[in-house]
Amino acid sequence: MNSPSLILNRDQINSFRQDGFLVLDSISTAEEVAQLRGVFDGLLNSKAIFKEGAQWDLVKGDDSAGPAKLPQIMNPVNYAPQLRDTLFRAKALTIAKQLLGEEAGPFFEHAILKPAWHGAATPWHQDESYRLDPNFDYREISFWMPLQDVALGNGCMQFIPGSHRGEVLMHRSANNDPKNHAYECCGEFNPAEAVACPLPAGGCTIHDGRTLHYAGPNETGTPRWAYILTFDLPPTARPGKRSFPWNKKEPTAHLLRRKAWLRHGGIVVEFWRILRMGVPKNPRRLVNLMRRARRALAADSPDADH
Ligand code: NI
């Protein structure tokens, strides 16, 4: 087991609270990053993963023709056990507990590819907009680690500082096409305020679930991989009503594949995966896990991953 030693200093914590994001030059090693690239290259386009609805294109309907624009693999740890014990995971969990408190635990993870030359932009959005039930308060943070150097030309992360202190703004399906899984923010904000965060491979950005963020297209000849780990606190009931009307749409193609897979025996596999990831000792996390498991096993949408 890797023992994490990285903790944030007071200035870094204050900066995260102020801006809603933080940049770390290193959270992993060159060896681990190379290993991760190999793992994701190997998982990409696996027929089995696609069939169970765990790989899909974020900005293009899976049933549309044409090359992949922004494929992602959801919870790759389910298919590559070596991902369970990475330095990245251990350090990210330590920092997540520093920022969110001891109740913080893993929510979900994904690997996103921007293919060389035509990898599409990830639209401006707030991660909280993906939550299914708007009548809860959510706290989550994501660690976004590139597996090669990133800059503006190949889709580094960009953030609107301070946007996490506002509400969840209006969103809609990317390009206003409900076949697309990704959402784009159509509320009021100023993209000119964006702060771009170029990074070396194995560095990371950390952002709050409400921080507006974006990553541009990949205009280089090298594929751009990012591996993202998201941690959260158990949600709490929210006073007053709010609605996320963009979430009320027909299931996208990958969700239909997932439902079919669950009904044809995937439910047993899914239950096993939940147990294998470990049952939390914290009672509030345990209740939260049971709620998520019930939803997942009922072939409903998973809670808000994206
Ligand atoms: Ni996001």
Coordinates of C-alpha atoms and ligand atoms in Angstrom, one line a residue:
M1 CA 0.0 0.0 0.0
N2 CA 1.3 3.4 -0.9
S3 CA 1.5 5.8 2.0
P4 CA 0.5 9.3 1.1
S5 CA 2.6 12.1 2.5
L6 CA 1.2 15.0 0.5
I7 CA -0.9 17.5 2.4
L8 CA -1.9 21.0 1.6
N9 CA -0.5 23.9 3.5
R10 CA -2.6 26.7 4.9
D11 CA -2.1 29.0 1.8
Q12 CA -3.2 26.2 -0.6
I13 CA -6.3 25.5 1.5
N14 CA -7.2 29.2 1.6
S15 CA -6.6 29.6 -2.2
F16 CA -8.9 26.6 -2.8
R17 CA -11.6 28.1 -0.7
Q18 CA -11.3 31.5 -2.4
D19 CA -11.0 30.4 -6.0
G20 CA -12.8 27.0 -6.0
F21 CA -9.8 25.3 -7.6
L22 CA -6.1 24.6 -7.0
V23 CA -3.2 23.5 -9.1
L24 CA -0.6 20.9 -7.9
D25 CA 2.5 20.4 -10.0
S26 CA 2.8 16.7 -8.9
I27 CA 0.5 14.1 -7.4
S28 CA 1.9 11.0 -9.0
T29 CA 5.1 9.7 -10.6
A30 CA 6.3 9.4 -14.2
E31 CA 6.2 5.5 -13.8
E32 CA 2.6 5.5 -12.5
V33 CA 1.5 7.9 -15.2
A34 CA 3.0 5.7 -17.9
Q35 CA 1.4 2.7 -16.4
L36 CA -2.0 4.5 -16.3
R37 CA -1.7 5.5 -20.0
G38 CA -1.1 1.8 -20.9
V39 CA -4.1 0.7 -18.8
F40 CA -6.5 3.2 -20.4
D41 CA -5.2 2.6 -24.0
G42 CA -5.9 -1.1 -23.3
L43 CA -9.4 -0.5 -22.0
L44 CA -10.5 1.9 -24.7
N45 CA -12.9 0.4 -27.2
S46 CA -13.3 -2.8 -25.2
K47 CA -16.6 -4.3 -26.5
A48 CA -17.5 -5.6 -23.0
I49 CA -17.1 -2.1 -21.4
F50 CA -19.1 -0.5 -24.2
K51 CA -21.8 -3.1 -24.0
E52 CA -22.4 -2.5 -20.3
G53 CA -22.7 1.2 -20.9
A54 CA -19.5 2.2 -19.2
Q55 CA -17.9 3.8 -22.2
W56 CA -19.5 6.5 -24.2
D57 CA -18.9 9.7 -26.0
L58 CA -19.6 12.8 -24.0
V59 CA -20.5 15.1 -26.8
K60 CA -21.8 12.8 -29.5
G61 CA -24.6 10.3 -29.5
D62 CA -23.1 6.8 -29.3
D63 CA -25.5 5.8 -32.1
S64 CA -24.3 8.6 -34.4
A65 CA -21.8 8.0 -37.2
G66 CA -18.3 9.5 -37.3
P67 CA -15.1 9.3 -35.2
A68 CA -15.1 9.5 -31.5
K69 CA -14.9 13.1 -30.2
L70 CA -14.7 12.8 -26.5
P71 CA -14.8 9.2 -25.3
Q72 CA -14.8 8.4 -21.6
I73 CA -14.5 5.2 -19.5
M74 CA -16.6 5.3 -16.4
N75 CA -15.1 3.8 -13.2
P76 CA -12.1 2.1 -15.0
V77 CA -11.1 0.6 -11.6
N78 CA -13.9 -2.0 -12.3
Y79 CA -11.9 -3.4 -15.2
A80 CA -8.3 -2.8 -14.1
P81 CA -7.6 -4.0 -10.5
Q82 CA -4.2 -2.3 -10.4
L83 CA -6.0 1.0 -10.3
R84 CA -7.2 0.3 -6.8
D85 CA -3.7 0.9 -5.3
T86 CA -2.2 4.0 -6.9
L87 CA -0.3 6.8 -5.4
F88 CA -2.7 9.2 -7.1
R89 CA -5.7 7.6 -5.3
A90 CA -4.0 7.5 -1.9
K91 CA -2.8 11.1 -2.1
A92 CA -6.1 12.4 -3.5
L93 CA -8.1 10.8 -0.7
T94 CA -5.8 12.4 1.9
I95 CA -6.3 15.8 0.4
A96 CA -10.1 15.2 0.0
K97 CA -10.3 14.6 3.7
Q98 CA -8.3 17.7 4.4
L99 CA -10.7 19.8 2.3
L100 CA -14.0 18.2 3.0
G101 CA -13.5 16.5 6.4
E102 CA -13.1 13.0 7.6
E103 CA -16.5 11.9 6.1
A104 CA -15.1 12.4 2.6
G105 CA -15.0 9.2 0.5
P106 CA -14.8 8.1 -3.1
F107 CA -17.8 9.0 -5.3
F108 CA -16.8 7.9 -8.9
E109 CA -13.9 8.1 -11.3
H110 CA -13.4 8.3 -15.0
A111 CA -10.8 8.6 -17.8
I112 CA -11.4 11.0 -20.6
L113 CA -9.7 10.9 -24.0
K114 CA -9.4 13.8 -26.4
P115 CA -8.2 12.1 -29.6
A116 CA -5.4 13.6 -31.6
W117 CA -6.4 16.5 -33.9
H118 CA -10.2 16.2 -33.4
G119 CA -10.7 15.7 -29.7
A120 CA -13.6 18.0 -28.9
A121 CA -13.9 20.7 -26.2
T122 CA -15.5 19.8 -22.9
P123 CA -18.3 22.4 -22.6
W124 CA -18.4 24.9 -19.7
H125 CA -20.3 23.2 -16.8
Q126 CA -20.6 22.8 -13.0
D127 CA -20.3 19.1 -11.9
E128 CA -23.2 19.5 -9.5
S129 CA -25.5 20.0 -12.5
Y130 CA -25.2 16.2 -13.1
R131 CA -26.8 15.4 -9.8
L132 CA -30.1 13.7 -10.3
D133 CA -31.9 15.0 -7.2
P134 CA -31.6 18.8 -6.9
N135 CA -33.3 18.8 -3.4
F136 CA -30.1 17.8 -1.6
D137 CA -27.0 19.8 -0.8
Y138 CA -23.9 18.2 -2.3
R139 CA -20.2 18.7 -1.5
E140 CA -17.7 17.1 -3.9
I141 CA -14.2 17.7 -5.2
S142 CA -12.5 16.3 -8.3
F143 CA -8.8 15.6 -8.9
W144 CA -8.1 16.0 -12.6
M145 CA -4.7 14.5 -13.6
P146 CA -3.3 14.6 -17.2
L147 CA -1.3 11.7 -18.4
Q148 CA 0.8 13.9 -20.7
D149 CA 1.7 17.5 -20.4
V150 CA -1.3 19.7 -21.1
A151 CA -1.6 23.3 -22.3
L152 CA -4.2 25.4 -24.1
G153 CA -3.6 23.5 -27.4
N154 CA -4.5 20.1 -26.1
G155 CA -7.3 20.8 -23.6
C156 CA -5.9 21.8 -20.2
M157 CA -8.5 22.7 -17.6
Q158 CA -9.9 26.2 -17.3
F159 CA -11.8 27.6 -14.4
I160 CA -13.9 30.6 -13.5
P161 CA -12.4 31.7 -10.1
G162 CA -15.0 32.1 -7.3
S163 CA -17.9 30.6 -9.4
H164 CA -18.2 27.8 -6.7
R165 CA -19.6 30.4 -4.3
G166 CA -22.7 31.0 -6.5
E167 CA -25.6 28.8 -7.3
V168 CA -25.8 26.0 -9.9
L169 CA -26.5 28.0 -13.1
M170 CA -28.8 26.9 -16.0
H171 CA -27.5 24.0 -18.1
R172 CA -28.6 22.1 -21.2
S173 CA -27.4 19.2 -23.2
A174 CA -24.1 20.0 -25.1
N175 CA -24.9 21.7 -28.4
N176 CA -28.5 21.6 -27.2
D177 CA -28.8 18.0 -28.4
P178 CA -30.4 15.7 -25.9
K179 CA -28.5 12.7 -27.4
N180 CA -25.4 14.1 -25.9
H181 CA -24.6 13.0 -22.3
A182 CA -22.6 16.1 -21.4
Y183 CA -24.2 19.3 -20.2
E184 CA -23.2 22.9 -21.1
C185 CA -23.8 25.9 -18.9
C186 CA -26.2 28.3 -20.6
G187 CA -26.5 30.6 -17.5
E188 CA -24.8 33.9 -17.0
F189 CA -21.0 33.9 -16.6
N190 CA -18.1 35.6 -18.3
P191 CA -15.7 33.1 -20.1
A192 CA -13.2 36.0 -20.3
E193 CA -12.5 35.5 -16.6
A194 CA -11.3 31.9 -17.2
V195 CA -8.0 30.9 -15.8
A196 CA -6.2 28.3 -17.9
C197 CA -4.1 25.7 -16.0
P198 CA -1.3 24.1 -18.0
L199 CA 0.2 21.2 -16.2
P200 CA 3.0 18.6 -16.5
A201 CA 1.9 15.0 -16.7
G202 CA 1.2 13.7 -13.2
G203 CA 0.3 17.1 -11.9
C204 CA -3.3 17.8 -11.1
T205 CA -6.0 20.4 -10.7
I206 CA -8.5 20.1 -7.8
H207 CA -11.9 21.7 -8.2
D208 CA -15.1 22.1 -6.3
G209 CA -18.3 20.5 -7.5
R210 CA -19.7 24.0 -8.3
T211 CA -16.7 25.6 -9.9
L212 CA -17.4 26.4 -13.6
H213 CA -14.8 24.6 -15.8
Y214 CA -14.0 23.8 -19.4
A215 CA -11.3 22.1 -21.4
G216 CA -10.6 23.1 -25.0
P217 CA -10.2 20.8 -28.0
N218 CA -7.1 18.8 -28.8
E219 CA -5.4 20.5 -31.7
T220 CA -2.2 18.4 -31.4
G221 CA -1.1 15.1 -32.9
T222 CA -0.9 13.4 -29.5
P223 CA -4.0 11.9 -27.8
R224 CA -4.8 13.6 -24.5
W225 CA -5.8 11.4 -21.5
A226 CA -7.0 12.7 -18.2
Y227 CA -7.8 10.5 -15.2
I228 CA -10.3 12.1 -12.7
L229 CA -11.1 10.9 -9.2
T230 CA -14.1 12.5 -7.4
F231 CA -14.8 12.4 -3.7
D232 CA -17.8 13.6 -1.9
L233 CA -19.7 14.0 1.4
P234 CA -23.0 12.2 2.0
P235 CA -25.7 14.6 0.7
T236 CA -27.9 16.5 3.1
A237 CA -31.6 17.5 2.6
R238 CA -31.8 21.0 1.2
P239 CA -34.2 23.6 2.5
G240 CA -36.4 25.1 -0.3
K241 CA -36.9 23.8 -3.8
R242 CA -34.7 23.9 -6.8
S243 CA -35.0 22.1 -10.1
F244 CA -32.5 20.9 -12.7
P245 CA -34.8 20.7 -15.8
W246 CA -31.9 19.6 -18.1
N247 CA -31.8 16.3 -16.2
K248 CA -35.3 15.4 -17.4
K249 CA -34.7 13.9 -20.8
E250 CA -34.9 10.6 -22.5
P251 CA -32.1 8.2 -21.5
T252 CA -29.0 8.4 -23.7
A253 CA -27.7 5.4 -25.6
H254 CA -25.2 4.3 -23.0
L255 CA -27.8 4.3 -20.3
L256 CA -30.1 2.0 -22.3
R257 CA -27.1 -0.3 -22.8
R258 CA -26.5 -0.2 -19.1
K259 CA -30.1 -1.1 -18.3
A260 CA -30.1 -4.0 -20.7
W261 CA -26.8 -5.3 -19.2
L262 CA -28.0 -5.1 -15.6
R263 CA -31.2 -7.0 -16.6
H264 CA -29.1 -9.7 -18.2
G265 CA -27.0 -10.6 -15.2
G266 CA -24.9 -7.5 -14.8
I267 CA -26.7 -6.8 -11.5
V268 CA -24.7 -9.6 -9.8
V269 CA -21.5 -8.2 -11.1
E270 CA -22.5 -4.7 -10.0
F271 CA -23.3 -5.9 -6.5
W272 CA -20.0 -7.7 -6.3
R273 CA -18.2 -4.5 -7.3
I274 CA -19.9 -2.5 -4.7
L275 CA -18.9 -5.0 -2.0
R276 CA -15.3 -5.2 -3.3
M277 CA -14.8 -1.4 -3.1
G278 CA -15.4 -1.8 0.7
V279 CA -18.3 -1.1 3.0
P280 CA -17.8 2.2 4.8
K281 CA -17.7 2.3 8.6
N282 CA -19.1 5.8 8.8
P283 CA -22.9 5.4 9.2
R284 CA -23.8 8.3 6.9
R285 CA -21.6 7.0 4.2
L286 CA -23.1 3.6 4.6
V287 CA -26.6 5.0 4.2
N288 CA -25.5 6.9 1.1
L289 CA -23.9 3.8 -0.4
M290 CA -27.1 1.8 0.1
R291 CA -29.1 4.6 -1.6
R292 CA -26.6 4.5 -4.5
A293 CA -26.6 0.7 -4.7
R294 CA -30.4 0.6 -4.7
R295 CA -30.5 3.1 -7.6
A296 CA -27.7 1.3 -9.5
L297 CA -29.2 -2.1 -9.0
A298 CA -32.7 -0.9 -10.1
A299 CA -31.1 -0.1 -13.4
D300 CA -31.8 3.6 -12.8
S301 CA -29.3 6.3 -13.6
P302 CA -26.2 6.1 -11.5
D303 CA -26.1 9.1 -9.3
A304 CA -24.8 12.0 -11.3
D305 CA -21.6 10.7 -12.6
H306 CA -20.4 12.4 -15.8
Ligands
NI1 NI -16.6 18.3 -14.9

